Short mmCIF file of C-alpha atoms in Angstrom, two decimals:
data_model
loop_
_atom_site.label_atom_id
_atom_site.label_comp_id
_atom_site.label_asym_id
_atom_site.label_seq_id
_atom_site.Cartn_x
_atom_site.Cartn_y
_atom_site.Cartn_z
CA MET A 21 -44.65 -34.89 10.14
CA ARG A 22 -44.95 -32.65 7.07
CA LYS A 23 -43.84 -29.65 9.15
CA THR A 24 -40.85 -31.58 10.42
CA LEU A 25 -39.83 -32.60 6.91
CA LEU A 26 -40.32 -29.06 5.62
CA ALA A 27 -38.19 -27.64 8.42
CA LEU A 28 -35.50 -30.22 7.65
CA ALA A 29 -35.60 -29.31 3.95
CA ILE A 30 -35.27 -25.61 4.74
CA THR A 31 -32.34 -26.29 7.07
CA THR A 32 -30.65 -28.44 4.42
CA LEU A 33 -31.10 -25.77 1.75
CA ALA A 34 -29.75 -23.08 4.08
CA GLY A 35 -26.71 -25.24 4.82
CA SER A 36 -26.13 -25.81 1.10
CA ALA A 37 -26.36 -22.09 0.38
CA LEU A 38 -23.83 -21.35 3.11
CA ALA A 39 -21.45 -23.94 1.71
CA ALA A 40 -21.81 -22.74 -1.89
CA ASP A 41 -18.80 -21.30 -3.68
CA LEU A 42 -18.30 -17.56 -3.26
CA ARG A 43 -17.62 -16.10 -6.69
CA VAL A 44 -15.14 -13.24 -6.31
CA GLY A 45 -14.73 -10.67 -9.08
CA LEU A 46 -11.32 -9.06 -9.48
CA ASN A 47 -8.99 -7.42 -12.00
CA PRO A 48 -5.65 -9.28 -11.74
CA ALA A 49 -3.44 -6.50 -13.08
CA TYR A 50 -2.70 -4.65 -9.85
CA GLU A 51 0.41 -6.09 -8.19
CA PRO A 52 0.88 -6.83 -5.27
CA PHE A 53 -2.88 -6.82 -4.59
CA GLU A 54 -3.81 -9.12 -7.44
CA SER A 55 -1.83 -10.31 -10.44
CA LYS A 56 -1.19 -13.43 -12.50
CA THR A 57 1.90 -15.59 -12.41
CA PRO A 58 3.48 -16.82 -15.68
CA THR A 59 1.50 -20.05 -15.21
CA GLY A 60 -1.79 -18.14 -14.94
CA GLU A 61 -2.32 -18.43 -11.18
CA ILE A 62 -4.02 -15.40 -9.61
CA VAL A 63 -2.09 -14.26 -6.54
CA GLY A 64 -1.78 -11.27 -4.23
CA PHE A 65 -2.90 -9.59 -1.03
CA ASP A 66 -6.55 -9.34 -2.08
CA VAL A 67 -6.54 -13.00 -3.09
CA ASP A 68 -5.12 -14.12 0.26
CA ILE A 69 -7.58 -11.92 2.14
CA ALA A 70 -10.47 -13.34 0.11
CA ASN A 71 -9.38 -16.92 0.82
CA ALA A 72 -9.03 -16.15 4.54
CA LEU A 73 -12.54 -14.69 4.61
CA CYS A 74 -13.94 -17.67 2.69
CA ALA A 75 -12.33 -19.97 5.26
CA GLN A 76 -14.21 -18.11 7.99
CA LEU A 77 -17.45 -18.45 6.02
CA GLN A 78 -16.71 -22.14 5.31
CA ARG A 79 -17.03 -21.46 1.61
CA LYS A 80 -14.65 -21.80 -1.32
CA CYS A 81 -13.52 -18.70 -3.20
CA VAL A 82 -13.81 -18.96 -6.98
CA PHE A 83 -12.09 -16.04 -8.71
CA VAL A 84 -13.64 -14.46 -11.80
CA GLU A 85 -11.59 -12.00 -13.87
CA SER A 86 -13.01 -8.69 -15.07
CA GLU A 87 -11.83 -5.47 -16.66
CA TRP A 88 -11.81 -2.77 -13.99
CA ASP A 89 -14.16 -0.31 -15.70
CA SER A 90 -16.88 -2.99 -16.03
CA ILE A 91 -16.38 -4.76 -12.70
CA ILE A 92 -19.43 -3.20 -11.01
CA ALA A 93 -21.57 -3.96 -14.06
CA GLY A 94 -20.41 -7.58 -13.82
CA LEU A 95 -21.40 -7.68 -10.16
CA GLN A 96 -24.86 -6.33 -10.92
CA ALA A 97 -25.21 -8.85 -13.75
CA LYS A 98 -24.49 -11.62 -11.18
CA LYS A 99 -21.31 -12.80 -12.87
CA TYR A 100 -19.88 -12.97 -9.33
CA ASP A 101 -21.16 -12.49 -5.80
CA VAL A 102 -18.67 -9.93 -4.48
CA VAL A 103 -15.78 -7.77 -5.64
CA ILE A 104 -12.55 -8.12 -3.66
CA SER A 105 -10.26 -6.09 -5.86
CA SER A 106 -8.93 -3.02 -4.03
CA MET A 107 -12.15 -1.07 -4.56
CA SER A 108 -12.36 2.24 -2.70
CA ILE A 109 -15.53 2.91 -0.72
CA THR A 110 -16.90 6.10 -2.31
CA PRO A 111 -20.34 7.75 -2.13
CA GLU A 112 -20.83 7.33 -5.89
CA ARG A 113 -20.20 3.59 -5.77
CA ALA A 114 -22.21 3.19 -2.56
CA ARG A 115 -25.26 4.43 -4.43
CA VAL A 116 -25.22 1.33 -6.63
CA VAL A 117 -23.51 -1.35 -4.49
CA ASP A 118 -23.10 -2.13 -0.80
CA PHE A 119 -19.74 -2.26 0.95
CA THR A 120 -18.34 -4.03 3.96
CA GLN A 121 -16.16 -2.20 6.44
CA ARG A 122 -12.73 -1.43 5.03
CA TYR A 123 -10.00 -4.04 4.98
CA TYR A 124 -7.15 -1.68 4.07
CA LYS A 125 -6.38 1.97 3.41
CA THR A 126 -3.27 3.16 1.58
CA PRO A 127 -2.47 6.48 -0.14
CA SER A 128 -2.06 7.27 -3.83
CA ALA A 129 0.55 9.53 -5.41
CA ILE A 130 1.92 10.94 -8.65
CA VAL A 131 4.87 9.10 -10.21
CA VAL A 132 7.04 10.84 -12.81
CA LYS A 133 10.72 10.90 -13.83
CA LYS A 134 13.13 11.62 -11.02
CA GLY A 135 14.25 15.23 -10.99
CA THR A 136 10.89 16.57 -12.18
CA GLN A 137 10.26 19.87 -10.41
CA TYR A 138 6.89 19.81 -8.69
CA ASP A 139 5.13 22.40 -6.58
CA GLY A 140 1.57 21.63 -7.60
CA PRO A 141 -0.48 20.31 -10.54
CA ALA A 142 0.50 23.25 -12.79
CA SER A 143 4.09 21.95 -12.67
CA LEU A 144 2.97 19.06 -14.91
CA LYS A 145 1.21 21.21 -17.52
CA GLY A 146 1.62 19.69 -20.99
CA LYS A 147 2.55 16.23 -19.68
CA LYS A 148 0.61 13.02 -20.29
CA ILE A 149 -0.35 11.05 -17.19
CA GLY A 150 -1.83 7.55 -17.44
CA VAL A 151 -4.46 6.29 -15.00
CA LEU A 152 -6.61 3.20 -14.55
CA LYS A 153 -9.99 3.80 -16.18
CA GLY A 154 -12.80 4.04 -13.65
CA SER A 155 -10.43 4.29 -10.68
CA THR A 156 -10.33 6.81 -7.84
CA GLN A 157 -6.91 7.85 -9.17
CA GLU A 158 -8.53 8.78 -12.47
CA LYS A 159 -11.10 10.81 -10.53
CA TRP A 160 -8.32 12.65 -8.68
CA ALA A 161 -6.35 13.30 -11.86
CA LEU A 162 -9.42 14.64 -13.68
CA GLY A 163 -10.25 16.86 -10.72
CA GLU A 164 -6.76 18.16 -9.94
CA LEU A 165 -4.42 17.65 -12.92
CA LYS A 166 -6.63 18.14 -15.97
CA PRO A 167 -7.72 21.70 -14.97
CA ALA A 168 -4.01 22.56 -14.70
CA GLY A 169 -3.36 21.57 -18.31
CA VAL A 170 -2.25 17.97 -17.82
CA THR A 171 -3.47 15.37 -20.33
CA VAL A 172 -5.06 12.50 -18.41
CA VAL A 173 -5.12 9.22 -20.36
CA PRO A 174 -7.30 6.33 -19.09
CA TYR A 175 -6.27 2.69 -19.56
CA GLN A 176 -8.07 -0.63 -19.14
CA SER A 177 -5.36 -1.92 -16.80
CA GLN A 178 -2.55 -0.42 -14.74
CA ASP A 179 -0.10 -2.78 -16.40
CA GLN A 180 -0.81 -1.04 -19.72
CA VAL A 181 0.05 2.29 -18.10
CA TYR A 182 3.49 1.01 -17.15
CA LEU A 183 4.10 -0.38 -20.63
CA ASP A 184 3.36 3.03 -22.17
CA ILE A 185 5.56 4.83 -19.65
CA LYS A 186 8.36 2.46 -20.59
CA ALA A 187 7.68 3.09 -24.29
CA GLY A 188 7.81 6.86 -23.80
CA ARG A 189 4.15 7.46 -24.62
CA LEU A 190 3.40 8.68 -21.09
CA ASP A 191 5.23 10.92 -18.63
CA GLY A 192 3.94 9.18 -15.53
CA THR A 193 0.93 7.94 -13.61
CA VAL A 194 -1.23 8.47 -10.55
CA ALA A 195 -1.52 5.20 -8.64
CA ASP A 196 -1.81 3.57 -5.26
CA LYS A 197 1.62 3.96 -3.63
CA VAL A 198 1.87 0.33 -2.63
CA GLU A 199 0.79 -0.96 -6.04
CA VAL A 200 3.06 1.34 -8.06
CA ASN A 201 5.98 0.52 -5.80
CA GLY A 202 5.67 -3.22 -6.32
CA GLY A 203 4.31 -3.12 -9.85
CA PHE A 204 6.68 -0.54 -11.35
CA LEU A 205 9.19 1.36 -9.20
CA ARG A 206 10.96 -1.75 -7.89
CA LYS A 207 11.39 -3.10 -11.40
CA PRO A 208 14.21 -2.12 -13.81
CA GLU A 209 11.87 -0.09 -16.02
CA GLY A 210 10.87 2.06 -13.05
CA GLN A 211 14.32 2.87 -11.69
CA ASP A 212 14.33 6.38 -13.18
CA TYR A 213 10.93 7.29 -11.70
CA GLY A 214 9.73 8.40 -8.29
CA TYR A 215 6.99 10.12 -6.29
CA VAL A 216 6.21 13.83 -6.34
CA GLY A 217 3.67 15.74 -4.29
CA HIS A 218 1.78 14.73 -1.19
CA ASP A 219 0.24 11.40 -0.28
CA GLN A 220 -3.34 11.47 -1.55
CA TYR A 221 -6.08 10.52 0.91
CA GLU A 222 -8.75 13.12 0.04
CA PRO A 223 -12.13 11.52 0.87
CA LYS A 224 -13.94 13.34 -1.95
CA TYR A 225 -11.79 11.38 -4.40
CA TYR A 226 -10.66 8.31 -2.50
CA GLY A 227 -13.49 7.60 -0.08
CA GLU A 228 -12.93 5.94 3.27
CA GLY A 229 -10.67 3.02 2.41
CA ILE A 230 -10.93 -0.26 0.52
CA GLY A 231 -13.91 -2.54 1.04
CA ILE A 232 -15.69 -5.54 -0.41
CA ALA A 233 -18.52 -4.68 -2.79
CA MET A 234 -21.75 -6.66 -3.18
CA ARG A 235 -25.17 -6.16 -4.68
CA LYS A 236 -27.74 -4.18 -2.70
CA GLY A 237 -30.02 -6.14 -0.42
CA GLN A 238 -27.53 -8.78 0.73
CA GLY A 239 -27.56 -7.89 4.39
CA ASP A 240 -26.76 -11.41 5.61
CA LEU A 241 -23.70 -11.71 3.37
CA LYS A 242 -22.52 -8.24 4.39
CA LYS A 243 -22.77 -9.15 8.09
CA GLN A 244 -20.96 -12.45 7.53
CA LEU A 245 -18.12 -10.70 5.69
CA ASN A 246 -17.87 -7.90 8.26
CA ASP A 247 -17.70 -10.49 11.05
CA ALA A 248 -15.06 -12.40 9.09
CA ILE A 249 -12.95 -9.26 8.59
CA THR A 250 -13.14 -8.55 12.32
CA THR A 251 -12.14 -12.15 13.08
CA ILE A 252 -9.07 -12.28 10.83
CA ARG A 253 -8.00 -8.89 12.17
CA SER A 254 -8.18 -10.17 15.74
CA ASN A 255 -6.80 -13.71 15.38
CA GLY A 256 -3.53 -12.80 13.65
CA THR A 257 -4.48 -14.00 10.16
CA TYR A 258 -4.63 -10.48 8.71
CA ASP A 259 -1.21 -9.54 10.11
CA LYS A 260 0.32 -12.75 8.76
CA ILE A 261 -1.02 -12.02 5.27
CA ALA A 262 0.02 -8.35 5.42
CA LYS A 263 3.60 -9.19 6.39
CA LYS A 264 3.85 -11.41 3.33
CA TYR A 265 3.47 -8.34 1.10
CA PHE A 266 4.24 -5.20 3.11
CA ASP A 267 6.64 -3.87 5.73
CA PHE A 268 3.89 -1.77 7.34
CA ASP A 269 0.27 -2.21 8.44
CA PRO A 270 -1.89 -1.61 5.33
CA TYR A 271 -5.06 -1.36 7.40
CA GLY A 272 -4.26 2.31 8.08
CA LYS A 273 -5.69 4.64 10.69
#
């Protein structure tokens, strides 16, 4: 009888753990992936993907805001269970956190004033380019632009980059092409700006796509999330979410 009761208790605890809220860390300053409405609601592609995955796991997503440059530290401090915030899968990050398979892959690019002549990083010598602190775009800019004489200025959020471009304190940015299109170029303040140079996919800077980060040693959660990604990709949920934000397949090749 004691064994039966113990087994029942273990089963009940396992069921409770499965049903527990999934705390999702994110930086809601990266439209259209995650941003805040005027009423404070967190919305975006990453948010919808997270909720779709939670539905597969039969758990409720609870979103926890973080500055981008401390988001991994917050994960390791157990402020949240996972990061679903457009985080690139890179070897450096994979040394300290685990990743699921990717759930999208889009290029980055340089954005400066229209008419700027560009035939390589040296073309921007003397200019000030803003980047998100701790991002793969910052890594690319430090590796490719800074050696050519470009001043690379890190910011706590991408929104702050756009404010300083508008104010004339920056000449441009390096950003995800989808994010900068929705977050800046389509808006009135971005109408005089555009892309220069090639689409940036270089694995040494950008890794192998965007995945969900979690603490090391959570093999069960990783498998559950990978299975959930595969499911929403195959049952039409992913495509439905993607079409809400994009006119192309963000999953990439």
